mmCIF file of C-alpha atoms in Angstrom:
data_model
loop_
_atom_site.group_PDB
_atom_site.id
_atom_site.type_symbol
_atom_site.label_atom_id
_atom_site.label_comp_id
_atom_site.label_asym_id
_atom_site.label_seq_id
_atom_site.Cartn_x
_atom_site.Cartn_y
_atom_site.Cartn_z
ATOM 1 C CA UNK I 193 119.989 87.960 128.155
ATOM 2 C CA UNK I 194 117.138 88.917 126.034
ATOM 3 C CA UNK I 195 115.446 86.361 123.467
ATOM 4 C CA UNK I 196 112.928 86.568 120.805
ATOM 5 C CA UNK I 197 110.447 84.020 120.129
ATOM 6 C CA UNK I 198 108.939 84.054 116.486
ATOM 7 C CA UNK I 199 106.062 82.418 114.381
ATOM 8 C CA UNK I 200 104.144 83.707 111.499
ATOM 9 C CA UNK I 201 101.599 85.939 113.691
ATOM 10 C CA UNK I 202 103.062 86.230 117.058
ATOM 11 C CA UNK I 203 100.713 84.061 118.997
ATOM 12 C CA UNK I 204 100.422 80.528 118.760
ATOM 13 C CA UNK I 205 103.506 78.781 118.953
ATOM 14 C CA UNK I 206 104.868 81.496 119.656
ATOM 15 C CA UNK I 207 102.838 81.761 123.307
ATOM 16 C CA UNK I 208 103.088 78.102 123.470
ATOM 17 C CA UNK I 209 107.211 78.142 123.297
ATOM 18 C CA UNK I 210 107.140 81.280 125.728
ATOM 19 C CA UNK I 211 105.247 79.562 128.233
ATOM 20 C CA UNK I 212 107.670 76.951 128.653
ATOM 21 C CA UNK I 213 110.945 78.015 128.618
ATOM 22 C CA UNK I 214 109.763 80.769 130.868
ATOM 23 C CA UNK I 215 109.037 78.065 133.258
ATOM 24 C CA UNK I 216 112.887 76.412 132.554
ATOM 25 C CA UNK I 217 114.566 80.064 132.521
ATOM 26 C CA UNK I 218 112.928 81.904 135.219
ATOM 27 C CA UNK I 219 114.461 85.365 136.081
ATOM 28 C CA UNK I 220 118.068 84.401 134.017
ATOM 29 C CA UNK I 221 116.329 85.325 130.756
ATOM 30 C CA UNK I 222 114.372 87.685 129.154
ATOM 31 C CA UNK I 223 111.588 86.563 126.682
ATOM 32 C CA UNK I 224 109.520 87.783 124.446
ATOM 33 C CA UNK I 225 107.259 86.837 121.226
ATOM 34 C CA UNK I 226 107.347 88.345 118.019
ATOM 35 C CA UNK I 227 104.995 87.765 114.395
ATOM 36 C CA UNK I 228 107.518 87.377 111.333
ATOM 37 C CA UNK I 229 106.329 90.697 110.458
ATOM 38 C CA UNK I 230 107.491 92.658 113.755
ATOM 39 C CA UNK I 231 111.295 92.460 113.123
ATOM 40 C CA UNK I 232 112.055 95.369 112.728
ATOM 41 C CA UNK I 233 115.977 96.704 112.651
ATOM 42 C CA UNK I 234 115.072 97.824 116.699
ATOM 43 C CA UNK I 235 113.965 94.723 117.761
ATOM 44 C CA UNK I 236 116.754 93.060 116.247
ATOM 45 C CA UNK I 237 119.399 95.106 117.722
ATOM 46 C CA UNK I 238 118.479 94.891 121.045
ATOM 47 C CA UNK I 239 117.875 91.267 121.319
ATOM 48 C CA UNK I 240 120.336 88.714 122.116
ATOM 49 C CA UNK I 241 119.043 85.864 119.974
ATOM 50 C CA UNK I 242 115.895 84.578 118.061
ATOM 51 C CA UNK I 243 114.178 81.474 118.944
ATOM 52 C CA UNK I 244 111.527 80.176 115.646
ATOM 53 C CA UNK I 245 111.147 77.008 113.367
ATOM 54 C CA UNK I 246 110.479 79.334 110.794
ATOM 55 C CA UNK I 247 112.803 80.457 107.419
ATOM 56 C CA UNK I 248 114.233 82.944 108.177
ATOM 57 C CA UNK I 249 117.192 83.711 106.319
ATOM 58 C CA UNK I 250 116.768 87.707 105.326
ATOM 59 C CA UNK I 251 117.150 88.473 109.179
ATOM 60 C CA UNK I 252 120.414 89.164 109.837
ATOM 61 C CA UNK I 253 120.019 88.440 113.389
ATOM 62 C CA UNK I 254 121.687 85.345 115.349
ATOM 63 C CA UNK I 255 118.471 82.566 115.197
ATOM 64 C CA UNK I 256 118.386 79.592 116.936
ATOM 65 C CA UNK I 257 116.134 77.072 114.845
ATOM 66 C CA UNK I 258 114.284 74.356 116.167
ATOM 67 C CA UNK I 259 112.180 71.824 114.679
ATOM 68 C CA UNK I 260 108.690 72.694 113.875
ATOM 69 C CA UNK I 261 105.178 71.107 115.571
ATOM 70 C CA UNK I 262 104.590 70.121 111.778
ATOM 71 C CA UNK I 263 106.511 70.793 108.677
ATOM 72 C CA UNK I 264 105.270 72.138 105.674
ATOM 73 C CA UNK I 265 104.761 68.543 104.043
ATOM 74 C CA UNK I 266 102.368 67.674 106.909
ATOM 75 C CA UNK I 267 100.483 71.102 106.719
ATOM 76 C CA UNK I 268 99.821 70.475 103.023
ATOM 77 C CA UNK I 269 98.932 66.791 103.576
ATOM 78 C CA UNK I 270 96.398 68.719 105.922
ATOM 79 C CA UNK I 271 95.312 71.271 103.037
ATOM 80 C CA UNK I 272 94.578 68.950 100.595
ATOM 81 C CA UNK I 273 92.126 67.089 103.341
ATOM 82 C CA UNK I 274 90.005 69.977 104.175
ATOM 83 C CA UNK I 275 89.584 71.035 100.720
ATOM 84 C CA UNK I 276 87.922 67.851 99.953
ATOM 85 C CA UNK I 277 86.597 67.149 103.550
ATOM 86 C CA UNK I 278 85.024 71.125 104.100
ATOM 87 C CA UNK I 279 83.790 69.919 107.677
ATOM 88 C CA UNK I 280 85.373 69.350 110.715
ATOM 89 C CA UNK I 281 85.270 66.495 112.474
ATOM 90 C CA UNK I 282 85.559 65.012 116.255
ATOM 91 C CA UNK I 283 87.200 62.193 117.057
ATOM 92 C CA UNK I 284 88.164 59.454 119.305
ATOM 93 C CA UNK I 285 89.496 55.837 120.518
ATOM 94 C CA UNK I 286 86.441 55.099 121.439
ATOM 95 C CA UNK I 287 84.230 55.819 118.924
ATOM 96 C CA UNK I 288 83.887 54.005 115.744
ATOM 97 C CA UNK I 289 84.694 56.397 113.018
ATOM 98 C CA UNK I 290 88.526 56.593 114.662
ATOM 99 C CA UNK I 291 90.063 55.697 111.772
ATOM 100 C CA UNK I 292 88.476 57.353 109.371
ATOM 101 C CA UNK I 293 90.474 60.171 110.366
ATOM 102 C CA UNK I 294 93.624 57.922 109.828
ATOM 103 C CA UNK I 295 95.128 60.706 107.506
ATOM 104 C CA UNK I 296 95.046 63.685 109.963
ATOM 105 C CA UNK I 297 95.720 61.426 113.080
ATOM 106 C CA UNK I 298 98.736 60.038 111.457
ATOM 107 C CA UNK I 299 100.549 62.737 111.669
ATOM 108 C CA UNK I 300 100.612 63.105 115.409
ATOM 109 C CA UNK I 301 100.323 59.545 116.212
ATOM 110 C CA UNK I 302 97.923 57.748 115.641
ATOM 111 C CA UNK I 303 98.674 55.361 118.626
ATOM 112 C CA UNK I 304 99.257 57.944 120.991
ATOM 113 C CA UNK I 305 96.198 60.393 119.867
ATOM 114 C CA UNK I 306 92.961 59.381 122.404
ATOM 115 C CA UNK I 307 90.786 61.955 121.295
ATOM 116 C CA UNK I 308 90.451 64.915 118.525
ATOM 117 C CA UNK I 309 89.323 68.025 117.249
ATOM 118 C CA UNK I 310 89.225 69.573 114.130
ATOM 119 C CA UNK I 311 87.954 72.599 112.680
ATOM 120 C CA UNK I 312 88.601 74.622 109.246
ATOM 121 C CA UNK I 313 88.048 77.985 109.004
ATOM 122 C CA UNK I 314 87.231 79.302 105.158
ATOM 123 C CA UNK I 315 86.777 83.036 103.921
ATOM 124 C CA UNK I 316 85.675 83.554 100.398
ATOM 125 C CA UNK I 317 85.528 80.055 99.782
ATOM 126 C CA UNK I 318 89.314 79.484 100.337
ATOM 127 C CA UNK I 319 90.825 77.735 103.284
ATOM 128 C CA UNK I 320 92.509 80.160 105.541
ATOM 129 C CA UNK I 321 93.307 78.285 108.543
ATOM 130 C CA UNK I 322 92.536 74.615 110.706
ATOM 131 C CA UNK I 323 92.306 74.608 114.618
ATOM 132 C CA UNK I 324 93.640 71.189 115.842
ATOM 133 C CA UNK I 325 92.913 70.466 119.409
ATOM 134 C CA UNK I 326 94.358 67.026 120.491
ATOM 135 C CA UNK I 327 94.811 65.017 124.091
ATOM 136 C CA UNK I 328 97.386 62.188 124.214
ATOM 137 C CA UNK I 329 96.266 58.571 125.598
ATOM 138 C CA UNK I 330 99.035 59.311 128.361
ATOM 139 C CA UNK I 331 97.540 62.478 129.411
ATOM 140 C CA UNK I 332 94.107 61.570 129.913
ATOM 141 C CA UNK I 333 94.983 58.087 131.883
ATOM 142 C CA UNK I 334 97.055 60.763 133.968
ATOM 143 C CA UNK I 335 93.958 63.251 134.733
ATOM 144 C CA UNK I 336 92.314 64.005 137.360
ATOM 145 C CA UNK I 337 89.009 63.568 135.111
ATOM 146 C CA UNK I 338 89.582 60.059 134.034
ATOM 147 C CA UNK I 339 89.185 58.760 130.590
ATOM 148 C CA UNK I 340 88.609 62.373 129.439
ATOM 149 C CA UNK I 341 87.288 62.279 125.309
ATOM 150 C CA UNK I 342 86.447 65.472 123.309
ATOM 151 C CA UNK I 343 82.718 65.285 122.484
ATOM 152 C CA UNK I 344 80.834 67.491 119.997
ATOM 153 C CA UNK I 345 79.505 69.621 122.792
ATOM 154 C CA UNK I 346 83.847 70.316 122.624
ATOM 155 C CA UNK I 347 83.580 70.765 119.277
ATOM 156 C CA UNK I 348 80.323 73.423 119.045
ATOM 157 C CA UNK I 349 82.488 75.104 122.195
ATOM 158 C CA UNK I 350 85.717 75.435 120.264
ATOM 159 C CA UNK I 351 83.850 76.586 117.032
ATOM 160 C CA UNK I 352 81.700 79.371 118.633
ATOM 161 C CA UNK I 353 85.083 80.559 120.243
ATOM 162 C CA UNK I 354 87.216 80.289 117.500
ATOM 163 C CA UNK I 355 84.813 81.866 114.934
ATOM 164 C CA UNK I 356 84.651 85.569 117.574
ATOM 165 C CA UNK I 357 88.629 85.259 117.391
ATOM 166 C CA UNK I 358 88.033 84.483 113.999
ATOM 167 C CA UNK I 359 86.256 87.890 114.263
ATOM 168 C CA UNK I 360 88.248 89.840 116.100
ATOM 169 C CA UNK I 361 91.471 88.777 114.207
ATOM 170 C CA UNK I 362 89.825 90.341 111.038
ATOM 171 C CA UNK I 363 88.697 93.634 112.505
ATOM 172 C CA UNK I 364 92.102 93.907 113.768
ATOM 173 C CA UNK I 365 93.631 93.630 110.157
ATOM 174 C CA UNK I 366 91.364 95.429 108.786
ATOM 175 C CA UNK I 367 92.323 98.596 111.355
ATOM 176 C CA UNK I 368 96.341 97.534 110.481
ATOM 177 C CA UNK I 369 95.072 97.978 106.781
ATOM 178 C CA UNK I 370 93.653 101.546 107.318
ATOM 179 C CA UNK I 371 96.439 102.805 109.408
ATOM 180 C CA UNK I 372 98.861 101.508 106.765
ATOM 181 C CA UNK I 373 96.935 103.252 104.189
ATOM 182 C CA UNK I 374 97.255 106.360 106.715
ATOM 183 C CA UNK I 375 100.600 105.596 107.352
ATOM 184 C CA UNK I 376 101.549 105.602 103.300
ATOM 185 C CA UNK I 377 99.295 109.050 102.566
ATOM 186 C CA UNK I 378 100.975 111.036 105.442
ATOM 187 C CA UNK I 379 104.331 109.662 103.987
ATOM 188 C CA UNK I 380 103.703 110.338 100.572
ATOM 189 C CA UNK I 381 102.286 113.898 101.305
ATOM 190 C CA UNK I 382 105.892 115.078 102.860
ATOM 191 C CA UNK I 383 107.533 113.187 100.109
ATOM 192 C CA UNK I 384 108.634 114.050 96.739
ATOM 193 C CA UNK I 385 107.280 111.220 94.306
ATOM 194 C CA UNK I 386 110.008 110.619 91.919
ATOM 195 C CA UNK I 387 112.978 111.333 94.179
ATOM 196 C CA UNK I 388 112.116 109.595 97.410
ATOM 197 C CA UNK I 389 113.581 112.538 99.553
ATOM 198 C CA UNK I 390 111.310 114.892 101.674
ATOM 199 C CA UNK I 391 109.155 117.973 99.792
ATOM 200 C CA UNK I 392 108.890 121.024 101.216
ATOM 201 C CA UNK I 393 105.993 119.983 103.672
ATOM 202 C CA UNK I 394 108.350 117.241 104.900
ATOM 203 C CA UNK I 395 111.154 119.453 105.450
ATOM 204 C CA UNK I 396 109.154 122.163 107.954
ATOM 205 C CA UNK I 397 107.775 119.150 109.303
ATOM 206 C CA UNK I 398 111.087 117.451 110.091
ATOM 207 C CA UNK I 399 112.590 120.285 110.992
ATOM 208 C CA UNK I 400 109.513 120.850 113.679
ATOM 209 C CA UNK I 401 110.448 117.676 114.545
ATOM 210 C CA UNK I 402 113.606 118.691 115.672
ATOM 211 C CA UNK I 403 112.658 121.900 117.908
ATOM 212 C CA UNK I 404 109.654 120.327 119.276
ATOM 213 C CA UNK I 405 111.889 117.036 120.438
ATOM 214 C CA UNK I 406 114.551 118.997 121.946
ATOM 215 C CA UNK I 407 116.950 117.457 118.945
ATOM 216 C CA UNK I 408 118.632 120.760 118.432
ATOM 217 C CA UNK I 409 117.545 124.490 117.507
ATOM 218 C CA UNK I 410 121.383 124.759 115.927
ATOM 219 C CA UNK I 411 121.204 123.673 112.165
ATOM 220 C CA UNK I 412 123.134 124.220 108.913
ATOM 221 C CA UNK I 413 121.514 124.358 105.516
ATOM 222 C CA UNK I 414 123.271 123.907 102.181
ATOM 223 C CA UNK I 415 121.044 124.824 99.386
ATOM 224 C CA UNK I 416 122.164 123.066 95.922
ATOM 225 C CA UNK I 417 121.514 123.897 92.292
ATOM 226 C CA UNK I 418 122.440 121.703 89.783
ATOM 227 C CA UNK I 419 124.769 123.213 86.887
ATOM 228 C CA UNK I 420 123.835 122.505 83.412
ATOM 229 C CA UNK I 421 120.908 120.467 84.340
ATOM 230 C CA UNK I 422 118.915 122.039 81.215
ATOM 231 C CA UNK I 423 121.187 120.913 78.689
ATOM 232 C CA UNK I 424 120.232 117.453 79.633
ATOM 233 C CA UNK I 425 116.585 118.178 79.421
ATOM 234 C CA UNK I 426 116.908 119.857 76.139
ATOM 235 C CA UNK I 427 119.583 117.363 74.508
ATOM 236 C CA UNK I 428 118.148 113.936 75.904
ATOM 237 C CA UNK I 429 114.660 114.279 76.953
ATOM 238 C CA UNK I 430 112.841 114.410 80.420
ATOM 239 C CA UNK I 431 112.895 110.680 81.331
ATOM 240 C CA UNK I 432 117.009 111.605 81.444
ATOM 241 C CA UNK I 433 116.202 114.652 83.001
ATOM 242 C CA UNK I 434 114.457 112.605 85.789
ATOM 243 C CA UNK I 435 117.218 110.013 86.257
ATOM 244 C CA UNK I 436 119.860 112.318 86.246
ATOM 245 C CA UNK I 437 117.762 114.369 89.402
ATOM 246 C CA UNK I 438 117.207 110.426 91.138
ATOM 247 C CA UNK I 439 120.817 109.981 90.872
ATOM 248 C CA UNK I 440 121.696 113.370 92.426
ATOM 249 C CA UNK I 441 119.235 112.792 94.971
ATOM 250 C CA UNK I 442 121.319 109.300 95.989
ATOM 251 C CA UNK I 443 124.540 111.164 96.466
ATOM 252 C CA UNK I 444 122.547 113.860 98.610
ATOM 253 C CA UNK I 445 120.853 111.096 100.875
ATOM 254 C CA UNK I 446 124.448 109.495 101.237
ATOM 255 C CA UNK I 447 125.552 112.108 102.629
ATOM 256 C CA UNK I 448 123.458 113.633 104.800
ATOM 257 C CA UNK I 449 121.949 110.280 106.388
ATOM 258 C CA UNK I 450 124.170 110.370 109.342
ATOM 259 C CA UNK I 451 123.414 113.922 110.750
ATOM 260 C CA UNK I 452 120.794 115.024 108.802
ATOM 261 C CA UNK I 453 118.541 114.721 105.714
ATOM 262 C CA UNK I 454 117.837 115.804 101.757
ATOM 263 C CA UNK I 455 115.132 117.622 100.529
ATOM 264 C CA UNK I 456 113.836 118.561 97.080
ATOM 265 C CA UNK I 457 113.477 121.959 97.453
ATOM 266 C CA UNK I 458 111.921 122.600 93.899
ATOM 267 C CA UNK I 459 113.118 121.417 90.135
ATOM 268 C CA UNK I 460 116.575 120.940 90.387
ATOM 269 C CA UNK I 461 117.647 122.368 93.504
ATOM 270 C CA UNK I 462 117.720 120.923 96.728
ATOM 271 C CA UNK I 463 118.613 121.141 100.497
ATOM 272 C CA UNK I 464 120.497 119.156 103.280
ATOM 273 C CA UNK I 465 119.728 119.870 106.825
ATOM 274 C CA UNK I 466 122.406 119.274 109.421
ATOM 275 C CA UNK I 467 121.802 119.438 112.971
ATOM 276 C CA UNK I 468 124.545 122.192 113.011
ATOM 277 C CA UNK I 469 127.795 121.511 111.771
ATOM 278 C CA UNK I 470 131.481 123.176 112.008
ATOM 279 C CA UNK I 471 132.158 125.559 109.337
ATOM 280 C CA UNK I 472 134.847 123.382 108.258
ATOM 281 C CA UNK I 473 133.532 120.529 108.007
ATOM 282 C CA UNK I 474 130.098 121.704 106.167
ATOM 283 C CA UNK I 475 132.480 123.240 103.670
ATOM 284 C CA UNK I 476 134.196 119.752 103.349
ATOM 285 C CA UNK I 477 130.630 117.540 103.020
ATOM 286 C CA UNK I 478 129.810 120.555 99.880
ATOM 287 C CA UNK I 479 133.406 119.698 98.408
ATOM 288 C CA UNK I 480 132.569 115.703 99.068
ATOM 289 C CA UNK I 481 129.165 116.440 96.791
ATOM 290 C CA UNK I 482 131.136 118.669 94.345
ATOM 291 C CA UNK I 483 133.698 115.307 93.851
ATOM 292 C CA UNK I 484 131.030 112.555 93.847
ATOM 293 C CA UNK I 485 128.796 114.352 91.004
ATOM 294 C CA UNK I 486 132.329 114.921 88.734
ATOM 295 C CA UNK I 487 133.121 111.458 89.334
ATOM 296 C CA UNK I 488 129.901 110.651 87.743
ATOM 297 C CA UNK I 489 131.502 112.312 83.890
ATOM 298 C CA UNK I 490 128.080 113.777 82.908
ATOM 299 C CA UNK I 491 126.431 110.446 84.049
ATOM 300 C CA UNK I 492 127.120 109.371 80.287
ATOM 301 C CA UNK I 493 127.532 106.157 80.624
ATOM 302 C CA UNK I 494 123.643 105.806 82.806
ATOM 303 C CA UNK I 495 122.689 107.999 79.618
ATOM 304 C CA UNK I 496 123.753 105.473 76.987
ATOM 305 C CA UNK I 497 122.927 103.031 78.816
ATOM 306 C CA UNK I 498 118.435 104.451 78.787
ATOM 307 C CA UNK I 499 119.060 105.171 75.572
ATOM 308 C CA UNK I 500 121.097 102.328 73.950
ATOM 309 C CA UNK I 501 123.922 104.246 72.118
ATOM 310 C CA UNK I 502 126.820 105.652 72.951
ATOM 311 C CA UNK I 503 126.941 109.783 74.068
ATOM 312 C CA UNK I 504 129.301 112.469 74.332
ATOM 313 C CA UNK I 505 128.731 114.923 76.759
ATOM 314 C CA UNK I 506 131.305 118.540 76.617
ATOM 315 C CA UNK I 507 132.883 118.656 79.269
ATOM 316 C CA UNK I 508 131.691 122.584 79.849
ATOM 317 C CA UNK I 509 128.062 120.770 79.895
ATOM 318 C CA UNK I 510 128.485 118.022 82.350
ATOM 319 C CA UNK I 511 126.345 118.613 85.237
ATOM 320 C CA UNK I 512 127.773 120.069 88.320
ATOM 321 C CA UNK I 513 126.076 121.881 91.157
ATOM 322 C CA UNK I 514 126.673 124.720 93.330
ATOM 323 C CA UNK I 515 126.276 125.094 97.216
ATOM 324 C CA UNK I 516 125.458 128.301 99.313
ATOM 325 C CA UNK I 517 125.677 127.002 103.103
ATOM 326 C CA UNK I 518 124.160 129.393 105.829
ATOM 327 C CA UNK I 519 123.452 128.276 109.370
ATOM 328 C CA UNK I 520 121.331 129.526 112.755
ATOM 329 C CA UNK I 521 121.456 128.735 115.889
ATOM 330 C CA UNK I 522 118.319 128.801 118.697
ATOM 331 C CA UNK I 523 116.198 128.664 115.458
ATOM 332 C CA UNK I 524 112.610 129.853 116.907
ATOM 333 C CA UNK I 525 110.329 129.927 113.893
ATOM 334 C CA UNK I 526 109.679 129.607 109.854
ATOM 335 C CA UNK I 527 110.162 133.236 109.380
ATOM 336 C CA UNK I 528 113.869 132.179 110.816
ATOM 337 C CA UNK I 529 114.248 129.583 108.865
ATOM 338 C CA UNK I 530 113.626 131.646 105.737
ATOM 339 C CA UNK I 531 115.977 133.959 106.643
ATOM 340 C CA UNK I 532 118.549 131.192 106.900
ATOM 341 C CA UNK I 533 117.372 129.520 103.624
ATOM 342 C CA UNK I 534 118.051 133.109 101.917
ATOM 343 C CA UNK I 535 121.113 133.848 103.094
ATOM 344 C CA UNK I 536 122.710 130.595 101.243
ATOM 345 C CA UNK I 537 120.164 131.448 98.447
ATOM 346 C CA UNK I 538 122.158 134.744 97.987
ATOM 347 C CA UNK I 539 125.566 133.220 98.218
ATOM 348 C CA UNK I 540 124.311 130.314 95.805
ATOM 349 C CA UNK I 541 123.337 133.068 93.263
ATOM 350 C CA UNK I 542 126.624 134.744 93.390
ATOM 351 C CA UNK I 543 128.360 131.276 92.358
ATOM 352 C CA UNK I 544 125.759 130.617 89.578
ATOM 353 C CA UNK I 545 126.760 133.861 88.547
ATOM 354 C CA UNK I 546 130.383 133.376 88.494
ATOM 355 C CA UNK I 547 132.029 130.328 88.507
ATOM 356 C CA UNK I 548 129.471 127.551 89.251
ATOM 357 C CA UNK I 549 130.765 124.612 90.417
ATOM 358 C CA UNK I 550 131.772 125.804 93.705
ATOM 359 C CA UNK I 551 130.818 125.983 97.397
ATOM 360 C CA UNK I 552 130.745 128.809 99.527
ATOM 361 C CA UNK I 553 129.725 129.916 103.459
ATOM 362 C CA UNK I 554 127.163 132.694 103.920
ATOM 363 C CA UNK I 555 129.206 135.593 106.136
#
């Protein structure tokens, strides 16, 4: 059985719930701790079950949720204290100024609490977090040191400690930040901005992808030209013109998300890459894209709705599309997959020049 623990950052409680039910569960379970922000669809599917006191409705993931150290009442009681108290403080039973602390100590028990530490950590002037460090009456009657009390010299410890994690915690972010920023250039440089699906850089790249991890060296292209597209240009204006080409683009990522993917090969044509499909059946995914784009009538009512009045669109200028479908197997190179590309170029140029609206196989 595998289980996920969560909390906001993935240490923590999170470390503090793992340590103890590995003790209870031994070898019978398998644990491991997660920040919020690591579920990902992975994770999720190959875990049995999620263990956090967080919120965590949006994961659709079986959660077991149990109560939390403190709930959010007590963490804003705690707020409001160190933004009017900006120093920490040490406490405990034996010293004088106990109670002084009555509104922090409260909420772990004020009876039970023999000694305390508190420290707030600000950046920029706003509160960003509070280390709590804590030892129970029972637990220091019970120690081997006797009558154990956190002391400043504690205090000075914890806050030279805490400000290097402090430290390190924020270098680390900042590298997360840069290789997000990394992360979102590389993606947006094989990506076609108003679309969403892959440019031509992301298609040779994917397609790389593909040969170089042994995916397959057999794939089928079908190279798509919208019909009609420039009467919507012309009659409507390009803000249509784009929505029509997002809207085409959904249909195309529908359906070749299970085998393969879209591309925006240039204006209004475009290319799906299957790892290699039956003639058949490629010939019945080009009817399938033929059927969803007619059911669309000329996209008139999207139309209407941009422009807020009713259109008519002649039905010899709703947009269609035509498909030239070509495929190669033990693909070696990008001269190859040219070669490919222009054989359903040439069929797709015979249909444009005939009957449009149709989809044909490259002999």
């Amino acid at each position: 059985v595998s289980a996920g623990i969560i909390c906001a950052s993935g240490i923590g409680i999170s470390r503090l719930m793992f340590s103890k039910l590995e003790r209870i569960f031994r070898d019978s379970i398998q644990l491991e701790t997660y920040g919020q922000n690591d579920i990902t669809p992975y994770v999720a599917g190959r875990t049995d079950f999620f263990i956090s006191s967080m919120n965590l409705k949006n994961l659709e993931a079986d959660i077991v949720q149990v109560n939390p150290l403190l709930n959010d009442e007590d963490i804003e009681k705690i707020t409001k204290y160190f933004l009017v108290h900006r120093s920490g403080f040490v406490t405990s039973k034996l010293k004088k100024n106990y109670m002084e602390y009555n509104r922090i100590l409260s909420l772990f028990g004020v009876m039970q609490i023999c000694s305390m530490v508190c420290i707030p950590y600000y950046i920029n002037e706003n509160l960003n977090s509070v280390f709590i460090l804590y030892i129970f009456m029972k637990d220091n009657w019970n120690a081997p040191r006797t009558k154990f009390m956190l002391d400043e010299s504690d205090m000075d410890f914890f806050n030279l400690v805490l400000l290097q994690l402090q430290n390190s915690i924020e270098k680390l972010e900042n590298e997360e930040q840069i290789k997000n920023i990394n992360s979102r250039l590389e993606k947006s440089a094989i990506t076609d901005y108003l679309t969403g699906l892959y440019n031509r850089d992301g298609f040779y790249q994917r397609i790389k992808d593909w040969i170089q991890n042994q995916i397959t060296r057999d794939i089928t292209f079908l190279y798509i030209d919208l019909d009609n597209f420039k009467y919507y240009n012309d009659t409507f204006g390009h803000a249509v013109g784009d929505r029509i080409l997002k809207e085409v683009a959904e249909i195309l990522r529908q359906i070749s998300k299970d085998r393969g993917f879209a591309t925006r090969y240039g204006g209004d044509e475009f290319l799906i890459s299957f790892q290699f499909v039956a003639k058949e059946s490629t010939l019945a995914l080009g009817r399938s894209i033929l059927r969803m784009i007619k059911e669309k009538k000329g996209f008139a009512d999207i139309i209407s709705e941009m422009l807020k009045k009713d259109i008519v669109i002649p039905k010899e200028k709703e947009l269609s599309c035509s498909i030239g479908i070509a495929d190669v197997k033990g693909i070696v190179d990008d001269d190859h997959i040219s070669e490919t590309i222009s054989k359903a170029d040439e069929v797709l140029y015979r249909i444009k020049h005939s009957t449009k609206g149709d989809v044909k196989y490259a002999e």
